[in-house]
PDB file of C-alpha atoms in Angstrom:
ATOM      1  CA  MET A1221      80.321  88.723  94.357  1.00  0.00           C
ATOM      2  CA  ALA A1222      79.893  91.696  92.060  1.00  0.00           C
ATOM      3  CA  SER A1223      82.340  92.055  89.182  1.00  0.00           C
ATOM      4  CA  GLY A1224      83.898  95.090  90.891  1.00  0.00           C
ATOM      5  CA  ASP A1225      84.727  93.160  94.076  1.00  0.00           C
ATOM      6  CA  PHE A1226      88.339  92.402  94.813  1.00  0.00           C
ATOM      7  CA  LEU A1227      90.341  90.745  97.522  1.00  0.00           C
ATOM      8  CA  ASP A1228      92.009  93.162  99.940  1.00  0.00           C
ATOM      9  CA  VAL A1229      94.743  91.590 102.064  1.00  0.00           C
ATOM     10  CA  ARG A1230      96.591  93.886 104.441  1.00  0.00           C
ATOM     11  CA  VAL A1231      99.764  92.996 106.254  1.00  0.00           C
ATOM     12  CA  THR A1232      99.584  93.953 109.934  1.00  0.00           C
ATOM     13  CA  GLY A1233     101.596  93.399 113.094  1.00  0.00           C
ATOM     14  CA  ILE A1234     104.854  94.801 111.823  1.00  0.00           C
ATOM     15  CA  ASP A1235     104.743  98.203 113.484  1.00  0.00           C
ATOM     16  CA  THR A1236     108.221  98.004 115.009  1.00  0.00           C
ATOM     17  CA  ILE A1237     109.987  97.274 111.732  1.00  0.00           C
ATOM     18  CA  ARG A1238     107.773  99.770 109.945  1.00  0.00           C
ATOM     19  CA  ARG A1239     108.915 102.533 112.293  1.00  0.00           C
ATOM     20  CA  ARG A1240     112.500 101.731 111.353  1.00  0.00           C
ATOM     21  CA  LEU A1241     111.614 102.203 107.708  1.00  0.00           C
ATOM     22  CA  ASP A1242     110.031 105.620 108.295  1.00  0.00           C
ATOM     23  CA  PHE A1243     113.451 107.182 107.873  1.00  0.00           C
ATOM     24  CA  PHE A1244     113.896 105.549 104.474  1.00  0.00           C
ATOM     25  CA  CYS A1245     110.357 106.398 103.386  1.00  0.00           C
ATOM     26  CA  THR A1246     110.905 110.043 104.252  1.00  0.00           C
ATOM     27  CA  ARG A1247     114.387 110.413 102.815  1.00  0.00           C
ATOM     28  CA  PHE A1248     114.379 107.849  99.979  1.00  0.00           C
ATOM     29  CA  PRO A1249     110.790 107.218  98.860  1.00  0.00           C
ATOM     30  CA  ASN A1250     111.702 106.177  95.308  1.00  0.00           C
ATOM     31  CA  GLU A1251     114.106 103.524  96.574  1.00  0.00           C
ATOM     32  CA  VAL A1252     111.563 102.180  99.063  1.00  0.00           C
ATOM     33  CA  ALA A1253     108.947 102.089  96.289  1.00  0.00           C
ATOM     34  CA  ALA A1254     111.296 100.167  93.990  1.00  0.00           C
ATOM     35  CA  ALA A1255     112.155  97.697  96.764  1.00  0.00           C
ATOM     36  CA  LEU A1256     108.475  97.216  97.640  1.00  0.00           C
ATOM     37  CA  LYS A1257     107.654  96.523  94.000  1.00  0.00           C
ATOM     38  CA  GLN A1258     110.420  93.909  93.829  1.00  0.00           C
ATOM     39  CA  GLU A1259     108.989  92.199  96.904  1.00  0.00           C
ATOM     40  CA  ALA A1260     105.469  92.338  95.414  1.00  0.00           C
ATOM     41  CA  GLU A1261     106.743  90.744  92.195  1.00  0.00           C
ATOM     42  CA  LEU A1262     108.351  87.914  94.184  1.00  0.00           C
ATOM     43  CA  THR A1263     105.110  87.438  96.119  1.00  0.00           C
ATOM     44  CA  MET A1264     103.133  87.294  92.862  1.00  0.00           C
ATOM     45  CA  THR A1265     105.552  84.721  91.442  1.00  0.00           C
ATOM     46  CA  GLU A1266     105.025  82.566  94.533  1.00  0.00           C
ATOM     47  CA  SER A1267     101.265  83.097  94.323  1.00  0.00           C
ATOM     48  CA  LYS A1268     101.145  81.990  90.687  1.00  0.00           C
ATOM     49  CA  ARG A1269     102.606  78.640  91.760  1.00  0.00           C
ATOM     50  CA  GLU A1270      99.543  78.154  93.995  1.00  0.00           C
ATOM     51  CA  VAL A1271      96.696  79.621  91.948  1.00  0.00           C
ATOM     52  CA  PRO A1272      94.240  76.984  90.697  1.00  0.00           C
ATOM     53  CA  VAL A1273      94.705  76.284  87.003  1.00  0.00           C
ATOM     54  CA  ASP A1274      92.027  75.005  84.669  1.00  0.00           C
ATOM     55  CA  THR A1275      92.426  77.139  81.561  1.00  0.00           C
ATOM     56  CA  GLY A1276      95.221  79.381  82.863  1.00  0.00           C
ATOM     57  CA  SER A1277      93.078  82.515  82.634  1.00  0.00           C
ATOM     58  CA  LEU A1278      93.104  83.186  86.360  1.00  0.00           C
ATOM     59  CA  ARG A1279      96.855  82.689  86.690  1.00  0.00           C
ATOM     60  CA  ASN A1280      97.470  84.895  83.649  1.00  0.00           C
ATOM     61  CA  SER A1281      95.396  87.693  85.171  1.00  0.00           C
ATOM     62  CA  GLY A1282      97.852  88.178  88.047  1.00  0.00           C
ATOM     63  CA  PHE A1283      99.195  91.726  88.247  1.00  0.00           C
ATOM     64  CA  VAL A1284     101.487  93.992  90.232  1.00  0.00           C
ATOM     65  CA  GLU A1285     100.837  97.713  89.817  1.00  0.00           C
ATOM     66  CA  GLU A1286     103.393 100.484  89.964  1.00  0.00           C
ATOM     67  CA  PRO A1287     104.082 101.837  93.464  1.00  0.00           C
ATOM     68  CA  ARG A1288     102.104 104.781  94.775  1.00  0.00           C
ATOM     69  CA  ILE A1289     103.808 107.308  97.017  1.00  0.00           C
ATOM     70  CA  ASN A1290     101.699 109.492  99.287  1.00  0.00           C
ATOM     71  CA  GLY A1291     103.924 111.154 101.868  1.00  0.00           C
ATOM     72  CA  LYS A1292     105.424 108.414 104.015  1.00  0.00           C
ATOM     73  CA  GLN A1293     102.873 105.910 102.752  1.00  0.00           C
ATOM     74  CA  ILE A1294     104.141 103.782  99.900  1.00  0.00           C
ATOM     75  CA  SER A1295     101.969 101.021  98.503  1.00  0.00           C
ATOM     76  CA  VAL A1296     101.879  98.489  95.710  1.00  0.00           C
ATOM     77  CA  LYS A1297      98.679  96.756  94.665  1.00  0.00           C
ATOM     78  CA  LEU A1298      98.821  93.159  93.489  1.00  0.00           C
ATOM     79  CA  GLY A1299      96.044  90.753  92.694  1.00  0.00           C
ATOM     80  CA  TYR A1300      94.111  88.817  90.077  1.00  0.00           C
ATOM     81  CA  GLY A1301      91.572  90.086  87.588  1.00  0.00           C
ATOM     82  CA  GLY A1302      91.101  93.830  87.881  1.00  0.00           C
ATOM     83  CA  VAL A1303      93.370  95.721  85.513  1.00  0.00           C
ATOM     84  CA  ALA A1304      94.693  92.455  84.066  1.00  0.00           C
ATOM     85  CA  THR A1305      91.379  90.619  83.763  1.00  0.00           C
ATOM     86  CA  LYS A1306      91.198  87.752  81.260  1.00  0.00           C
ATOM     87  CA  VAL A1307      88.288  85.839  79.762  1.00  0.00           C
ATOM     88  CA  ASN A1308      87.964  82.178  80.671  1.00  0.00           C
ATOM     89  CA  PRO A1309      87.583  80.381  77.318  1.00  0.00           C
ATOM     90  CA  LYS A1310      85.491  77.593  78.879  1.00  0.00           C
ATOM     91  CA  ASN A1311      82.691  79.715  80.314  1.00  0.00           C
ATOM     92  CA  GLY A1312      83.235  83.240  78.982  1.00  0.00           C
ATOM     93  CA  GLU A1313      83.521  84.741  82.485  1.00  0.00           C
ATOM     94  CA  VAL A1314      86.117  87.376  83.231  1.00  0.00           C
ATOM     95  CA  THR A1315      88.611  86.546  85.955  1.00  0.00           C
ATOM     96  CA  THR A1316      87.579  89.607  87.959  1.00  0.00           C
ATOM     97  CA  THR A1317      84.181  87.916  88.417  1.00  0.00           C
ATOM     98  CA  TYR A1318      85.471  84.687  89.907  1.00  0.00           C
ATOM     99  CA  ALA A1319      88.952  85.412  91.354  1.00  0.00           C
ATOM    100  CA  VAL A1320      87.627  86.155  94.852  1.00  0.00           C
ATOM    101  CA  ILE A1321      85.285  83.159  94.790  1.00  0.00           C
ATOM    102  CA  VAL A1322      88.093  80.763  93.829  1.00  0.00           C
ATOM    103  CA  HIS A1323      90.412  82.368  96.389  1.00  0.00           C
ATOM    104  CA  GLU A1324      87.960  82.046  99.268  1.00  0.00           C
ATOM    105  CA  ASP A1325      86.341  78.643  98.586  1.00  0.00           C
ATOM    106  CA  LEU A1326      88.160  76.354 101.012  1.00  0.00           C
ATOM    107  CA  SER A1327      85.853  73.422 100.177  1.00  0.00           C
ATOM    108  CA  ALA A1328      86.745  73.317  96.470  1.00  0.00           C
ATOM    109  CA  HIS A1329      89.182  70.696  95.230  1.00  0.00           C
ATOM    110  CA  HIS A1330      91.580  71.809  92.532  1.00  0.00           C
ATOM    111  CA  ALA A1331      93.708  69.429  90.479  1.00  0.00           C
ATOM    112  CA  VAL A1332      96.321  72.194  90.385  1.00  0.00           C
ATOM    113  CA  GLY A1333      96.559  74.902  93.032  1.00  0.00           C
ATOM    114  CA  ASN A1334      94.582  75.784  96.122  1.00  0.00           C
ATOM    115  CA  ALA A1335      92.400  78.412  97.762  1.00  0.00           C
ATOM    116  CA  LYS A1336      94.084  81.368  99.491  1.00  0.00           C
ATOM    117  CA  PHE A1337      96.602  81.426  96.638  1.00  0.00           C
ATOM    118  CA  LEU A1338      97.408  85.106  97.241  1.00  0.00           C
ATOM    119  CA  GLU A1339      96.822  85.402 100.966  1.00  0.00           C
ATOM    120  CA  ASN A1340      99.074  82.475 101.907  1.00  0.00           C
ATOM    121  CA  PRO A1341     102.185  83.750 100.073  1.00  0.00           C
ATOM    122  CA  ILE A1342     101.639  87.206 101.553  1.00  0.00           C
ATOM    123  CA  LYS A1343     101.378  85.729 105.046  1.00  0.00           C
ATOM    124  CA  ARG A1344     104.490  83.586 104.550  1.00  0.00           C
ATOM    125  CA  ARG A1345     106.522  86.519 103.238  1.00  0.00           C
ATOM    126  CA  ARG A1346     105.314  89.194 105.689  1.00  0.00           C
ATOM    127  CA  GLU A1347     107.732  88.237 108.457  1.00  0.00           C
ATOM    128  CA  LYS A1348     110.684  89.335 106.388  1.00  0.00           C
ATOM    129  CA  LEU A1349     108.989  91.857 104.118  1.00  0.00           C
ATOM    130  CA  MET A1350     110.177  94.991 105.884  1.00  0.00           C
ATOM    131  CA  GLN A1351     113.623  93.513 106.491  1.00  0.00           C
ATOM    132  CA  ASN A1352     113.933  92.659 102.795  1.00  0.00           C
ATOM    133  CA  ILE A1353     112.867  96.164 101.803  1.00  0.00           C
ATOM    134  CA  ASN A1354     115.334  97.628 104.280  1.00  0.00           C
ATOM    135  CA  LEU A1355     118.166  95.521 102.815  1.00  0.00           C
ATOM    136  CA  ARG A1356     117.201  96.347  99.227  1.00  0.00           C
ATOM    137  CA  VAL A1357     117.141 100.086  99.957  1.00  0.00           C
ATOM    138  CA  LYS A1358     120.521  99.902 101.705  1.00  0.00           C
ATOM    139  CA  ARG A1359     121.986  98.049  98.711  1.00  0.00           C
ATOM    140  CA  MET A1360     120.582 100.634  96.285  1.00  0.00           C
ATOM    141  CA  LEU A1361     122.023 103.503  98.287  1.00  0.00           C
ATOM    142  CA  THR A1362     125.449 101.944  98.815  1.00  0.00           C
ATOM    143  CA  SER A1363     125.740 100.893  95.170  1.00  0.00           C
ATOM    144  CA  GLY A1364     124.940 104.396  93.971  1.00  0.00           C
ATOM    145  CA  GLY A1365     121.582 103.278  92.598  1.00  0.00           C
ATOM    146  CA  GLY A1366     119.634 105.824  94.644  1.00  0.00           C
ATOM    147  CA  THR A1367     118.022 108.864  93.120  1.00  0.00           C
TER     148      THR A1367
END
């Protein structure tokens, strides 16, 4: 993999719930963005419990970016390496170089952690992702926390 490669996991199959959130995205994009970021942070926390650890560089390179709002599309990027890349003190490689390899190698044995350390938490959390965002936005609006 080239050093610019990154893992791109997209959550699909949630069209019905997503349509329900269109109203919130249109009327309250900042609240939806804040709720999505909170969910991304929780996903990253779960992911860091599963990421293989040798020196800790890969785990420490986990990141959640600020939300991006583009019309009704609101997104948050999370991953390893990239903007938060770290140098592995054992071999001098940057985490961006090997994050995808470690993530995808199902045959590797890790004393701590496992492959698919980002994909699996995303998959486990996706069922309730939109519901959680919906609830968070409702709480923000009813508590007066909306903008």
